[in-house]
Short mmCIF file of N, CA and C in Angstrom, two decimals:
data_model
loop_
_atom_site.label_atom_id
_atom_site.label_comp_id
_atom_site.label_asym_id
_atom_site.label_seq_id
_atom_site.Cartn_x
_atom_site.Cartn_y
_atom_site.Cartn_z
N UNK R 1173 1.53 -2.27 -26.31
CA UNK R 1173 0.27 -2.71 -25.76
C UNK R 1173 -0.82 -2.34 -26.77
N UNK R 1174 -1.72 -3.27 -27.01
CA UNK R 1174 -2.85 -3.03 -27.89
C UNK R 1174 -4.04 -2.59 -27.03
N UNK R 1175 -4.72 -1.56 -27.49
CA UNK R 1175 -5.85 -0.99 -26.76
C UNK R 1175 -7.02 -0.85 -27.72
N UNK R 1176 -8.17 -1.36 -27.32
CA UNK R 1176 -9.38 -1.27 -28.13
C UNK R 1176 -10.34 -0.29 -27.47
N UNK R 1177 -10.96 0.55 -28.31
CA UNK R 1177 -11.91 1.54 -27.79
C UNK R 1177 -13.14 1.56 -28.69
N UNK R 1178 -14.31 1.50 -28.05
CA UNK R 1178 -15.56 1.58 -28.80
C UNK R 1178 -15.87 3.05 -29.06
N UNK R 1179 -16.12 3.37 -30.31
CA UNK R 1179 -16.47 4.73 -30.73
C UNK R 1179 -17.76 4.62 -31.55
N UNK R 1180 -18.89 4.67 -30.86
CA UNK R 1180 -20.17 4.49 -31.52
C UNK R 1180 -20.30 3.05 -32.01
N UNK R 1181 -20.47 2.87 -33.31
CA UNK R 1181 -20.60 1.54 -33.92
C UNK R 1181 -19.25 0.93 -34.28
N UNK R 1182 -18.18 1.69 -34.12
CA UNK R 1182 -16.86 1.27 -34.57
C UNK R 1182 -15.98 0.93 -33.37
N UNK R 1183 -15.20 -0.12 -33.52
CA UNK R 1183 -14.19 -0.45 -32.50
C UNK R 1183 -12.84 -0.04 -33.07
N UNK R 1184 -12.18 0.88 -32.38
CA UNK R 1184 -10.89 1.38 -32.82
C UNK R 1184 -9.78 0.62 -32.11
N UNK R 1185 -8.70 0.37 -32.85
CA UNK R 1185 -7.56 -0.35 -32.30
C UNK R 1185 -6.36 0.59 -32.28
N UNK R 1186 -5.69 0.66 -31.12
CA UNK R 1186 -4.54 1.53 -30.96
C UNK R 1186 -3.35 0.72 -30.46
N UNK R 1187 -2.17 1.12 -30.90
CA UNK R 1187 -0.93 0.60 -30.35
C UNK R 1187 -0.43 1.64 -29.36
N UNK R 1188 -0.34 1.28 -28.09
CA UNK R 1188 0.07 2.21 -27.03
C UNK R 1188 1.50 1.88 -26.61
N UNK R 1189 2.37 2.85 -26.68
CA UNK R 1189 3.75 2.70 -26.22
C UNK R 1189 4.02 3.78 -25.17
N UNK R 1190 4.74 3.41 -24.13
CA UNK R 1190 5.11 4.38 -23.11
C UNK R 1190 6.40 3.93 -22.45
N UNK R 1191 7.06 4.88 -21.83
CA UNK R 1191 8.31 4.63 -21.13
C UNK R 1191 7.98 4.19 -19.70
N UNK R 1192 8.20 2.92 -19.39
CA UNK R 1192 7.84 2.39 -18.07
C UNK R 1192 8.57 3.11 -16.95
N UNK R 1193 9.82 3.49 -17.16
CA UNK R 1193 10.57 4.20 -16.12
C UNK R 1193 9.94 5.55 -15.81
N UNK R 1194 9.50 6.26 -16.84
CA UNK R 1194 8.86 7.57 -16.63
C UNK R 1194 7.52 7.42 -15.91
N UNK R 1195 6.76 6.38 -16.27
CA UNK R 1195 5.47 6.12 -15.61
C UNK R 1195 5.71 5.75 -14.15
N UNK R 1196 6.76 4.98 -13.88
CA UNK R 1196 7.10 4.61 -12.50
C UNK R 1196 7.49 5.85 -11.70
N UNK R 1197 8.24 6.77 -12.30
CA UNK R 1197 8.61 8.03 -11.63
C UNK R 1197 7.36 8.84 -11.32
N UNK R 1198 6.44 8.91 -12.29
CA UNK R 1198 5.18 9.64 -12.09
C UNK R 1198 4.39 9.01 -10.94
N UNK R 1199 4.34 7.69 -10.90
CA UNK R 1199 3.62 7.00 -9.83
C UNK R 1199 4.22 7.36 -8.47
N UNK R 1200 5.55 7.36 -8.38
CA UNK R 1200 6.20 7.71 -7.11
C UNK R 1200 5.94 9.16 -6.72
N UNK R 1201 5.89 10.06 -7.70
CA UNK R 1201 5.56 11.46 -7.40
C UNK R 1201 4.13 11.57 -6.86
N UNK R 1202 3.21 10.80 -7.44
CA UNK R 1202 1.82 10.81 -6.96
C UNK R 1202 1.76 10.29 -5.53
N UNK R 1203 2.49 9.21 -5.25
CA UNK R 1203 2.52 8.66 -3.88
C UNK R 1203 3.08 9.70 -2.91
N UNK R 1204 4.19 10.34 -3.28
CA UNK R 1204 4.83 11.30 -2.39
C UNK R 1204 4.02 12.57 -2.19
N UNK R 1205 3.33 13.04 -3.22
CA UNK R 1205 2.68 14.34 -3.16
C UNK R 1205 1.16 14.31 -2.99
N UNK R 1206 0.53 13.17 -3.23
CA UNK R 1206 -0.94 13.13 -3.22
C UNK R 1206 -1.53 12.13 -2.23
N UNK R 1207 -0.71 11.39 -1.54
CA UNK R 1207 -1.22 10.40 -0.59
C UNK R 1207 -1.72 11.06 0.67
N UNK R 1208 -2.71 10.42 1.28
CA UNK R 1208 -3.11 10.79 2.62
C UNK R 1208 -2.10 10.14 3.56
N UNK R 1209 -1.57 10.89 4.49
CA UNK R 1209 -0.56 10.35 5.41
C UNK R 1209 -1.19 10.22 6.79
N UNK R 1210 -1.23 8.98 7.25
CA UNK R 1210 -1.80 8.71 8.58
C UNK R 1210 -0.63 8.39 9.51
N UNK R 1211 -0.46 9.21 10.54
CA UNK R 1211 0.61 9.00 11.51
C UNK R 1211 0.11 8.04 12.58
N UNK R 1212 0.88 7.00 12.83
CA UNK R 1212 0.54 6.01 13.86
C UNK R 1212 1.61 6.05 14.94
N UNK R 1213 1.15 5.96 16.17
CA UNK R 1213 2.07 5.97 17.32
C UNK R 1213 1.39 5.21 18.45
N UNK R 1214 2.06 4.16 18.95
CA UNK R 1214 1.46 3.36 20.02
C UNK R 1214 2.52 2.49 20.69
N UNK R 1215 2.16 1.95 21.85
CA UNK R 1215 3.02 1.02 22.59
C UNK R 1215 2.45 -0.38 22.42
N UNK R 1216 3.36 -1.36 22.25
CA UNK R 1216 2.91 -2.74 22.11
C UNK R 1216 4.07 -3.68 22.38
N UNK R 1217 3.73 -4.89 22.75
CA UNK R 1217 4.75 -5.92 22.92
C UNK R 1217 4.89 -6.76 21.64
N UNK R 1218 4.13 -6.43 20.63
CA UNK R 1218 4.23 -7.09 19.32
C UNK R 1218 4.57 -6.05 18.27
N UNK R 1219 5.50 -6.39 17.38
CA UNK R 1219 5.85 -5.45 16.32
C UNK R 1219 4.74 -5.44 15.27
N UNK R 1220 4.56 -4.29 14.59
CA UNK R 1220 3.51 -4.21 13.58
C UNK R 1220 3.83 -5.12 12.39
N UNK R 1221 2.79 -5.61 11.78
CA UNK R 1221 2.94 -6.45 10.58
C UNK R 1221 2.34 -5.68 9.40
N UNK R 1222 3.19 -5.41 8.43
CA UNK R 1222 2.76 -4.67 7.25
C UNK R 1222 2.69 -5.62 6.07
N UNK R 1223 1.68 -5.45 5.22
CA UNK R 1223 1.58 -6.29 4.03
C UNK R 1223 1.83 -5.42 2.80
N UNK R 1224 0.83 -4.71 2.33
CA UNK R 1224 0.97 -3.90 1.12
C UNK R 1224 0.99 -2.41 1.40
N UNK R 1225 1.04 -2.03 2.65
CA UNK R 1225 1.03 -0.63 3.00
C UNK R 1225 2.35 0.03 2.62
N UNK R 1226 2.29 1.33 2.40
CA UNK R 1226 3.49 2.13 2.15
C UNK R 1226 3.82 2.79 3.49
N UNK R 1227 4.90 2.34 4.10
CA UNK R 1227 5.28 2.81 5.43
C UNK R 1227 6.57 3.59 5.33
N UNK R 1228 6.59 4.75 5.98
CA UNK R 1228 7.80 5.56 6.00
C UNK R 1228 8.02 6.08 7.42
N UNK R 1229 9.24 6.49 7.70
CA UNK R 1229 9.62 7.07 9.00
C UNK R 1229 9.36 6.11 10.16
N UNK R 1230 9.61 4.84 9.95
CA UNK R 1230 9.37 3.84 10.98
C UNK R 1230 10.46 3.88 12.03
N UNK R 1231 10.07 4.04 13.29
CA UNK R 1231 11.02 3.97 14.40
C UNK R 1231 10.37 3.22 15.56
N UNK R 1232 11.20 2.65 16.40
CA UNK R 1232 10.70 2.04 17.63
C UNK R 1232 11.75 2.19 18.72
N UNK R 1233 11.27 2.33 19.95
CA UNK R 1233 12.17 2.45 21.10
C UNK R 1233 11.63 1.59 22.23
N UNK R 1234 12.54 1.07 22.99
CA UNK R 1234 12.17 0.25 24.14
C UNK R 1234 11.65 1.18 25.24
N UNK R 1235 10.47 0.88 25.79
CA UNK R 1235 9.88 1.73 26.83
C UNK R 1235 10.43 1.37 28.21
N UNK R 1236 11.11 0.24 28.31
CA UNK R 1236 11.60 -0.20 29.62
C UNK R 1236 10.53 -0.96 30.40
N UNK R 1237 9.33 -1.03 29.86
CA UNK R 1237 8.25 -1.76 30.53
C UNK R 1237 8.17 -3.17 29.96
N UNK R 1238 7.47 -4.02 30.68
CA UNK R 1238 7.29 -5.41 30.25
C UNK R 1238 5.83 -5.80 30.41
N UNK R 1239 5.42 -6.78 29.59
CA UNK R 1239 4.06 -7.31 29.70
C UNK R 1239 4.20 -8.79 30.00
N UNK R 1240 3.53 -9.21 31.07
CA UNK R 1240 3.64 -10.59 31.50
C UNK R 1240 2.44 -11.39 31.01
N UNK R 1241 2.75 -12.50 30.40
CA UNK R 1241 1.75 -13.48 29.99
C UNK R 1241 1.97 -14.73 30.81
N UNK R 1242 1.07 -15.66 30.71
CA UNK R 1242 1.17 -16.90 31.47
C UNK R 1242 2.47 -17.64 31.17
N UNK R 1243 2.83 -17.69 29.86
CA UNK R 1243 3.99 -18.48 29.48
C UNK R 1243 5.25 -17.67 29.20
N UNK R 1244 5.15 -16.33 29.15
CA UNK R 1244 6.34 -15.53 28.84
C UNK R 1244 6.17 -14.08 29.29
N UNK R 1245 7.30 -13.38 29.34
CA UNK R 1245 7.32 -11.94 29.62
C UNK R 1245 7.93 -11.27 28.40
N UNK R 1246 7.25 -10.22 27.90
CA UNK R 1246 7.69 -9.56 26.66
C UNK R 1246 7.98 -8.09 26.92
N UNK R 1247 8.99 -7.55 26.20
CA UNK R 1247 9.32 -6.13 26.27
C UNK R 1247 8.27 -5.33 25.50
N UNK R 1248 7.97 -4.13 26.00
CA UNK R 1248 7.03 -3.24 25.32
C UNK R 1248 7.82 -2.15 24.62
N UNK R 1249 7.50 -1.94 23.36
CA UNK R 1249 8.16 -0.93 22.53
C UNK R 1249 7.18 0.16 22.13
N UNK R 1250 7.72 1.35 21.90
CA UNK R 1250 6.93 2.46 21.38
C UNK R 1250 7.19 2.54 19.88
N UNK R 1251 6.13 2.37 19.07
CA UNK R 1251 6.24 2.37 17.61
C UNK R 1251 5.70 3.67 17.05
N UNK R 1252 6.42 4.21 16.05
CA UNK R 1252 5.98 5.41 15.33
C UNK R 1252 6.26 5.19 13.84
N UNK R 1253 5.28 5.56 13.02
CA UNK R 1253 5.48 5.49 11.56
C UNK R 1253 4.38 6.27 10.86
N UNK R 1254 4.63 6.54 9.60
CA UNK R 1254 3.64 7.21 8.74
C UNK R 1254 3.19 6.21 7.69
N UNK R 1255 1.89 6.03 7.58
CA UNK R 1255 1.32 5.17 6.55
C UNK R 1255 0.81 6.06 5.42
N UNK R 1256 1.32 5.84 4.22
CA UNK R 1256 0.91 6.59 3.05
C UNK R 1256 -0.23 5.84 2.37
N UNK R 1257 -1.36 6.52 2.21
CA UNK R 1257 -2.52 5.92 1.55
C UNK R 1257 -2.71 6.66 0.23
N UNK R 1258 -2.22 6.05 -0.86
CA UNK R 1258 -2.24 6.74 -2.15
C UNK R 1258 -3.64 6.75 -2.78
N UNK R 1259 -3.87 7.67 -3.72
CA UNK R 1259 -5.15 7.68 -4.41
C UNK R 1259 -5.28 6.46 -5.33
N UNK R 1260 -6.49 6.16 -5.75
CA UNK R 1260 -6.76 5.01 -6.62
C UNK R 1260 -5.96 5.07 -7.92
N UNK R 1261 -5.57 6.27 -8.33
CA UNK R 1261 -4.80 6.43 -9.55
C UNK R 1261 -3.52 5.59 -9.53
N UNK R 1262 -2.91 5.43 -8.37
CA UNK R 1262 -1.69 4.63 -8.24
C UNK R 1262 -1.99 3.16 -8.57
N UNK R 1263 -3.12 2.66 -8.11
CA UNK R 1263 -3.53 1.29 -8.43
C UNK R 1263 -3.74 1.13 -9.94
N UNK R 1264 -4.34 2.13 -10.57
CA UNK R 1264 -4.56 2.08 -12.02
C UNK R 1264 -3.24 2.11 -12.78
N UNK R 1265 -2.30 2.90 -12.31
CA UNK R 1265 -0.98 2.95 -12.94
C UNK R 1265 -0.28 1.60 -12.81
N UNK R 1266 -0.40 0.96 -11.65
CA UNK R 1266 0.18 -0.38 -11.48
C UNK R 1266 -0.42 -1.37 -12.48
N UNK R 1267 -1.74 -1.29 -12.68
CA UNK R 1267 -2.39 -2.16 -13.66
C UNK R 1267 -1.84 -1.89 -15.06
N UNK R 1268 -1.68 -0.63 -15.39
CA UNK R 1268 -1.13 -0.26 -16.70
C UNK R 1268 0.28 -0.82 -16.86
N UNK R 1269 1.11 -0.68 -15.84
CA UNK R 1269 2.48 -1.18 -15.89
C UNK R 1269 2.53 -2.71 -16.00
N UNK R 1270 1.48 -3.37 -15.51
CA UNK R 1270 1.40 -4.83 -15.60
C UNK R 1270 0.73 -5.30 -16.88
N UNK R 1271 0.46 -4.38 -17.82
CA UNK R 1271 -0.07 -4.76 -19.12
C UNK R 1271 -1.57 -4.82 -19.23
N UNK R 1272 -2.30 -4.32 -18.23
CA UNK R 1272 -3.76 -4.34 -18.27
C UNK R 1272 -4.26 -3.11 -19.03
N UNK R 1273 -4.66 -3.30 -20.29
CA UNK R 1273 -5.08 -2.16 -21.12
C UNK R 1273 -6.41 -1.56 -20.68
N UNK R 1274 -7.19 -2.28 -19.86
CA UNK R 1274 -8.46 -1.71 -19.38
C UNK R 1274 -8.22 -0.51 -18.46
N UNK R 1275 -7.02 -0.39 -17.93
CA UNK R 1275 -6.70 0.74 -17.05
C UNK R 1275 -6.60 2.05 -17.83
N UNK R 1276 -6.37 1.98 -19.12
CA UNK R 1276 -6.19 3.20 -19.92
C UNK R 1276 -7.44 4.08 -19.87
N UNK R 1277 -8.63 3.47 -20.10
CA UNK R 1277 -9.89 4.23 -20.04
C UNK R 1277 -10.09 4.83 -18.65
N UNK R 1278 -9.81 4.05 -17.63
CA UNK R 1278 -10.02 4.51 -16.26
C UNK R 1278 -9.07 5.66 -15.91
N UNK R 1279 -7.84 5.59 -16.42
CA UNK R 1279 -6.89 6.69 -16.18
C UNK R 1279 -7.31 7.92 -16.97
N UNK R 1280 -7.67 7.71 -18.21
CA UNK R 1280 -8.07 8.83 -19.08
C UNK R 1280 -9.30 9.55 -18.53
N UNK R 1281 -10.24 8.79 -17.97
CA UNK R 1281 -11.48 9.37 -17.43
C UNK R 1281 -11.45 9.46 -15.90
N UNK R 1282 -10.27 9.54 -15.34
CA UNK R 1282 -10.13 9.53 -13.88
C UNK R 1282 -10.80 10.75 -13.27
N UNK R 1283 -11.64 10.48 -12.30
CA UNK R 1283 -12.34 11.53 -11.57
C UNK R 1283 -11.87 11.44 -10.12
N UNK R 1284 -11.42 12.54 -9.59
CA UNK R 1284 -10.91 12.53 -8.22
C UNK R 1284 -12.08 12.43 -7.25
N UNK R 1285 -12.22 11.27 -6.60
CA UNK R 1285 -13.33 11.09 -5.67
C UNK R 1285 -13.03 11.78 -4.34
N UNK R 1286 -14.09 12.08 -3.58
CA UNK R 1286 -13.83 12.60 -2.22
C UNK R 1286 -13.13 11.51 -1.43
N UNK R 1287 -12.18 11.92 -0.60
CA UNK R 1287 -11.36 10.95 0.10
C UNK R 1287 -12.11 10.35 1.27
N UNK R 1288 -12.12 9.03 1.35
CA UNK R 1288 -12.74 8.31 2.45
C UNK R 1288 -11.72 7.38 3.04
N UNK R 1289 -11.55 7.44 4.33
CA UNK R 1289 -10.65 6.52 5.01
C UNK R 1289 -11.47 5.41 5.64
N UNK R 1290 -11.05 4.20 5.43
CA UNK R 1290 -11.73 3.09 6.08
C UNK R 1290 -11.08 2.88 7.44
N UNK R 1291 -11.90 2.53 8.38
CA UNK R 1291 -11.40 2.23 9.73
C UNK R 1291 -11.01 0.75 9.76
N UNK R 1292 -9.95 0.47 10.45
CA UNK R 1292 -9.52 -0.94 10.56
C UNK R 1292 -10.19 -1.58 11.72
#
């Protein structure tokens, strides 16, 4: 990967090489050890739909209850899972692994921000 860096009036060019497997291992360690873990537990007649979330410890059990709608009757299940919310560093590592050299500066100058959870 070619990386350009401005140093005063000069633009420096670097050839960056790294072991993708080692970076992937590091990313997984960051997810496992540095993510905020939000435990979710609720009853519903619809199963959860996950898109890009990191979900672990997913279980569901039939509550034996039913919910009646006009056109159908549905079983209600109890859902439990842990949602891992990784730090922004994981997103930057993904960009790096996808060949985006602009992530190098952001990783090098990474500042750990105070953690904010967005409400859904």
